[in-house]
Amino acid sequence: MKRLLLLLVLSLTMGQLTVNAQTKEFAKEGKTTLKEHKLVVKERKELAKLTEKQFKGQMLKEAKKQAKALKREGWKPAPGTMPIENQLSEYYIQLHELDGRFPKYIMGRASAKASTYGVARKQAVARARVDIASSLQAEVASLNEMTEGNTELSNGEVETMAKMLETSQTLVQQSIGRTNVVYEIFREVDGKTEVQVAVNYDGNAAKSTLLKLFDEDSAELRAKLQKMLEEK
């Protein structure tokens, strides 16, 4: 009982930290920081210990708190979408869902401001897709820490892989297929419309995108990455 109580308190504390950090970053830069990505990866390990019911209940509770703050700042759900708290809850759940050792979804988020809603939304979605490419860097870096088998990478291999991902950002962005908007809100600011969005990218598709970066010269590294991606 004490262990369960401790986990619930931990999930509440970490969940609040991430949601608050995300809102601040939306307002400042409209993108996710690498520090945030690493925090989310760390949180998954702890939240995975909760039952599905406990986890989803906690995320909805935190989403309701955050939704109140957003509404006070003038944010509204996009036409035809769910209430803000429901959108936030779904986004946060998908952000932490795992399929084995890899995320079920790679999430990207961004904001944009323009003279019309349509233009702002288009820009925000485009930026969110760019954010997915950044998210992949953090996910690959975390794989080595989570691996329990015999596929660990050496320090040199980790650095090589990080550099490949960093220099291939444009290629990754171009290779990203279909994404779905899971969170979309807007408000009017200084005569313009500001839109915030979050999009998801299928984890299996993301694995394929990653492996495409490795050519014949890095076949050994590709084989190790593939094994790590397939581990449960």
Coordinates of C-alpha atoms in Angstrom, one line a residue:
M1 CA 0.0 0.0 0.0
K2 CA 2.8 2.4 0.9
R3 CA 4.5 1.7 -2.5
L4 CA 1.3 2.4 -4.4
L5 CA 0.8 5.6 -2.5
L6 CA 4.4 6.7 -3.3
L7 CA 3.9 6.0 -7.0
L8 CA 0.7 8.0 -7.1
V9 CA 2.3 11.0 -5.4
L10 CA 5.3 10.7 -7.8
S11 CA 3.1 10.6 -10.9
L12 CA 1.2 13.6 -9.6
T13 CA 4.4 15.6 -9.1
M14 CA 6.1 14.7 -12.3
G15 CA 2.9 15.1 -14.4
Q16 CA 2.3 18.6 -13.1
L17 CA 5.9 19.5 -13.9
T18 CA 5.7 18.4 -17.5
V19 CA 2.3 19.9 -18.3
N20 CA 3.4 23.3 -16.8
A21 CA 6.7 23.2 -18.6
Q22 CA 5.0 22.4 -21.9
T23 CA 2.6 25.3 -21.6
K24 CA 5.4 27.8 -20.8
E25 CA 7.4 26.5 -23.9
F26 CA 4.3 26.9 -26.1
A27 CA 4.1 30.5 -25.1
K28 CA 7.8 31.3 -25.5
E29 CA 9.0 29.3 -28.5
G30 CA 6.3 27.1 -29.7
K31 CA 8.5 24.0 -29.6
T32 CA 9.8 21.4 -27.2
T33 CA 13.2 21.7 -25.6
L34 CA 15.7 18.8 -25.5
K35 CA 15.5 19.1 -21.7
E36 CA 11.8 18.5 -21.8
H37 CA 12.1 15.5 -24.1
K38 CA 14.6 13.9 -21.7
L39 CA 12.2 14.6 -18.8
V40 CA 9.3 12.9 -20.6
V41 CA 11.5 9.8 -21.3
K42 CA 12.5 9.7 -17.6
E43 CA 8.8 10.0 -16.5
R44 CA 7.7 7.1 -18.6
K45 CA 9.8 4.7 -16.6
E46 CA 7.9 5.7 -13.4
L47 CA 4.5 6.1 -14.8
A48 CA 4.7 2.6 -16.5
K49 CA 4.5 1.2 -13.0
L50 CA 1.0 2.4 -12.5
T51 CA -2.1 0.5 -13.7
E52 CA -3.8 1.8 -16.8
K53 CA -6.8 3.0 -14.8
Q54 CA -4.6 4.9 -12.3
F55 CA -2.5 6.4 -15.1
K56 CA -5.4 7.7 -17.2
G57 CA -7.2 9.0 -14.2
Q58 CA -4.2 11.0 -13.1
M59 CA -3.6 12.4 -16.5
L60 CA -7.3 13.6 -16.8
K61 CA -7.0 15.2 -13.3
E62 CA -3.9 17.1 -14.3
A63 CA -5.4 18.0 -17.7
K64 CA -8.4 19.6 -16.0
K65 CA -6.2 21.7 -13.8
Q66 CA -4.2 22.9 -16.8
A67 CA -7.3 23.5 -18.9
K68 CA -8.6 26.0 -16.3
A69 CA -5.3 27.9 -16.5
L70 CA -5.4 28.0 -20.3
K71 CA -9.0 29.2 -20.4
R72 CA -8.1 32.1 -18.1
E73 CA -5.5 33.1 -20.7
G74 CA -8.2 33.2 -23.4
W75 CA -7.6 29.8 -25.0
K76 CA -10.5 27.9 -26.6
P77 CA -10.8 24.5 -28.2
A78 CA -10.7 24.6 -32.0
P79 CA -14.1 24.3 -33.8
G80 CA -15.3 20.8 -33.9
T81 CA -12.8 19.5 -31.3
M82 CA -13.2 18.1 -27.8
P83 CA -13.0 20.4 -24.7
I84 CA -9.5 21.5 -23.8
E85 CA -9.2 19.1 -20.8
N86 CA -10.1 16.1 -22.9
Q87 CA -7.6 17.1 -25.6
L88 CA -4.8 17.6 -23.0
S89 CA -5.5 14.3 -21.4
E90 CA -5.3 12.4 -24.7
Y91 CA -2.1 14.2 -25.7
Y92 CA -0.5 13.5 -22.3
I93 CA -1.5 9.8 -22.4
Q94 CA -0.1 9.4 -25.9
L95 CA 3.1 11.2 -24.9
H96 CA 3.8 8.5 -22.3
E97 CA 2.5 5.3 -24.0
L98 CA 5.2 2.7 -24.7
D99 CA 5.3 -0.2 -27.2
G100 CA 8.1 -2.3 -25.7
R101 CA 11.0 0.1 -25.1
F102 CA 10.0 2.5 -27.7
P103 CA 7.1 5.1 -27.6
K104 CA 3.8 4.1 -29.2
Y105 CA 3.7 7.6 -30.7
I106 CA 6.3 10.2 -31.3
M107 CA 4.8 13.5 -30.4
G108 CA 5.5 17.0 -31.8
R109 CA 4.0 20.3 -30.7
A110 CA 4.2 23.9 -31.7
S111 CA 2.4 27.2 -31.9
A112 CA 2.0 29.9 -34.5
K113 CA 0.4 33.3 -34.8
A114 CA -1.1 34.8 -38.1
S115 CA -3.8 37.1 -39.4
T116 CA -6.1 34.2 -40.1
Y117 CA -6.8 30.9 -38.3
G118 CA -6.1 28.8 -41.4
V119 CA -2.6 30.3 -41.9
A120 CA -1.7 30.0 -38.2
R121 CA -2.9 26.4 -38.0
K122 CA -0.9 25.5 -41.1
Q123 CA 2.3 27.0 -39.7
A124 CA 1.8 25.4 -36.3
V125 CA 1.3 21.9 -37.8
A126 CA 4.4 22.3 -40.0
R127 CA 6.4 23.3 -36.9
A128 CA 5.1 20.4 -34.9
R129 CA 6.3 18.0 -37.6
V130 CA 9.7 19.5 -37.3
D131 CA 9.5 19.0 -33.5
I132 CA 8.9 15.3 -34.1
A133 CA 12.4 15.1 -35.7
S134 CA 13.9 16.6 -32.6
S135 CA 11.9 14.2 -30.4
L136 CA 13.4 11.2 -32.2
Q137 CA 16.9 12.3 -31.1
A138 CA 15.9 12.1 -27.5
E139 CA 14.2 8.8 -27.9
V140 CA 17.2 7.1 -29.5
A141 CA 19.5 8.5 -26.8
S142 CA 17.2 7.0 -24.2
L143 CA 17.1 3.5 -25.8
N144 CA 20.7 2.7 -24.8
E145 CA 19.9 3.5 -21.1
M146 CA 16.8 1.3 -21.2
T147 CA 18.3 -1.7 -22.9
E148 CA 18.9 -4.7 -20.7
G149 CA 20.2 -7.1 -23.3
N150 CA 23.6 -7.4 -25.0
T151 CA 23.0 -4.6 -27.6
E152 CA 24.4 -1.7 -25.6
L153 CA 26.2 0.9 -27.7
S154 CA 29.7 2.1 -26.8
N155 CA 30.2 5.8 -26.0
G156 CA 31.6 6.3 -29.5
E157 CA 28.6 4.7 -31.2
V158 CA 26.2 6.8 -29.1
E159 CA 28.1 9.9 -30.2
T160 CA 28.1 8.8 -33.9
M161 CA 24.4 8.1 -33.8
A162 CA 23.6 11.4 -32.2
K163 CA 25.6 13.3 -34.9
M164 CA 23.9 11.3 -37.7
L165 CA 20.5 12.3 -36.3
E166 CA 21.5 15.9 -35.8
T167 CA 22.9 16.3 -39.4
S168 CA 19.9 14.4 -40.9
Q169 CA 17.1 16.6 -39.4
T170 CA 15.9 17.7 -42.8
L171 CA 15.9 14.2 -44.2
V172 CA 14.0 13.0 -41.2
Q173 CA 11.4 15.7 -41.6
Q174 CA 11.0 14.8 -45.2
S175 CA 10.6 11.1 -44.4
I176 CA 7.9 11.6 -41.8
G177 CA 4.6 10.3 -43.1
R178 CA 1.1 10.9 -41.9
T179 CA 0.7 12.7 -38.6
N180 CA -2.6 13.3 -36.6
V181 CA -3.5 16.3 -34.7
V182 CA -4.4 15.4 -31.1
Y183 CA -4.5 18.8 -29.5
E184 CA -5.6 22.1 -31.0
I185 CA -6.6 25.3 -29.3
F186 CA -6.6 29.0 -30.3
R187 CA -7.0 32.5 -29.0
E188 CA -7.1 36.1 -30.3
V189 CA -4.0 38.2 -29.5
D190 CA -3.3 41.7 -30.7
G191 CA -5.6 41.4 -33.7
K192 CA -4.1 38.0 -34.7
T193 CA -5.0 34.4 -34.2
E194 CA -2.6 32.2 -32.2
V195 CA -2.9 28.4 -32.6
Q196 CA -1.3 25.7 -30.5
V197 CA -1.2 22.1 -31.8
A198 CA 0.3 18.7 -31.0
V199 CA 0.6 15.9 -33.5
N200 CA 1.5 12.3 -33.2
Y201 CA 3.5 10.0 -35.5
D202 CA 3.2 6.3 -35.4
G203 CA 6.0 4.7 -33.4
N204 CA 6.5 1.8 -35.9
A205 CA 6.7 4.3 -38.8
A206 CA 9.3 6.3 -36.8
K207 CA 11.4 3.1 -36.4
S208 CA 11.5 2.7 -40.1
T209 CA 12.4 6.4 -40.6
L210 CA 15.3 6.0 -38.2
L211 CA 16.7 2.9 -39.9
K212 CA 16.7 4.6 -43.3
L213 CA 19.4 7.0 -42.0
F214 CA 22.0 4.3 -41.9
D215 CA 23.7 3.3 -45.1
E216 CA 26.2 0.5 -45.9
D217 CA 29.0 2.3 -44.1
S218 CA 27.1 2.2 -40.9
A219 CA 25.5 -1.3 -41.3
E220 CA 26.8 -2.5 -37.9
L221 CA 25.4 0.4 -36.1
R222 CA 22.1 0.0 -38.0
A223 CA 21.9 -3.7 -36.9
K224 CA 22.4 -2.7 -33.2
L225 CA 19.8 0.0 -33.4
Q226 CA 17.3 -2.3 -35.1
K227 CA 17.8 -4.9 -32.3
M228 CA 17.3 -2.3 -29.7
L229 CA 14.2 -1.0 -31.4
E230 CA 12.7 -4.6 -31.5
E231 CA 13.4 -5.4 -27.8
K232 CA 10.3 -5.6 -25.5

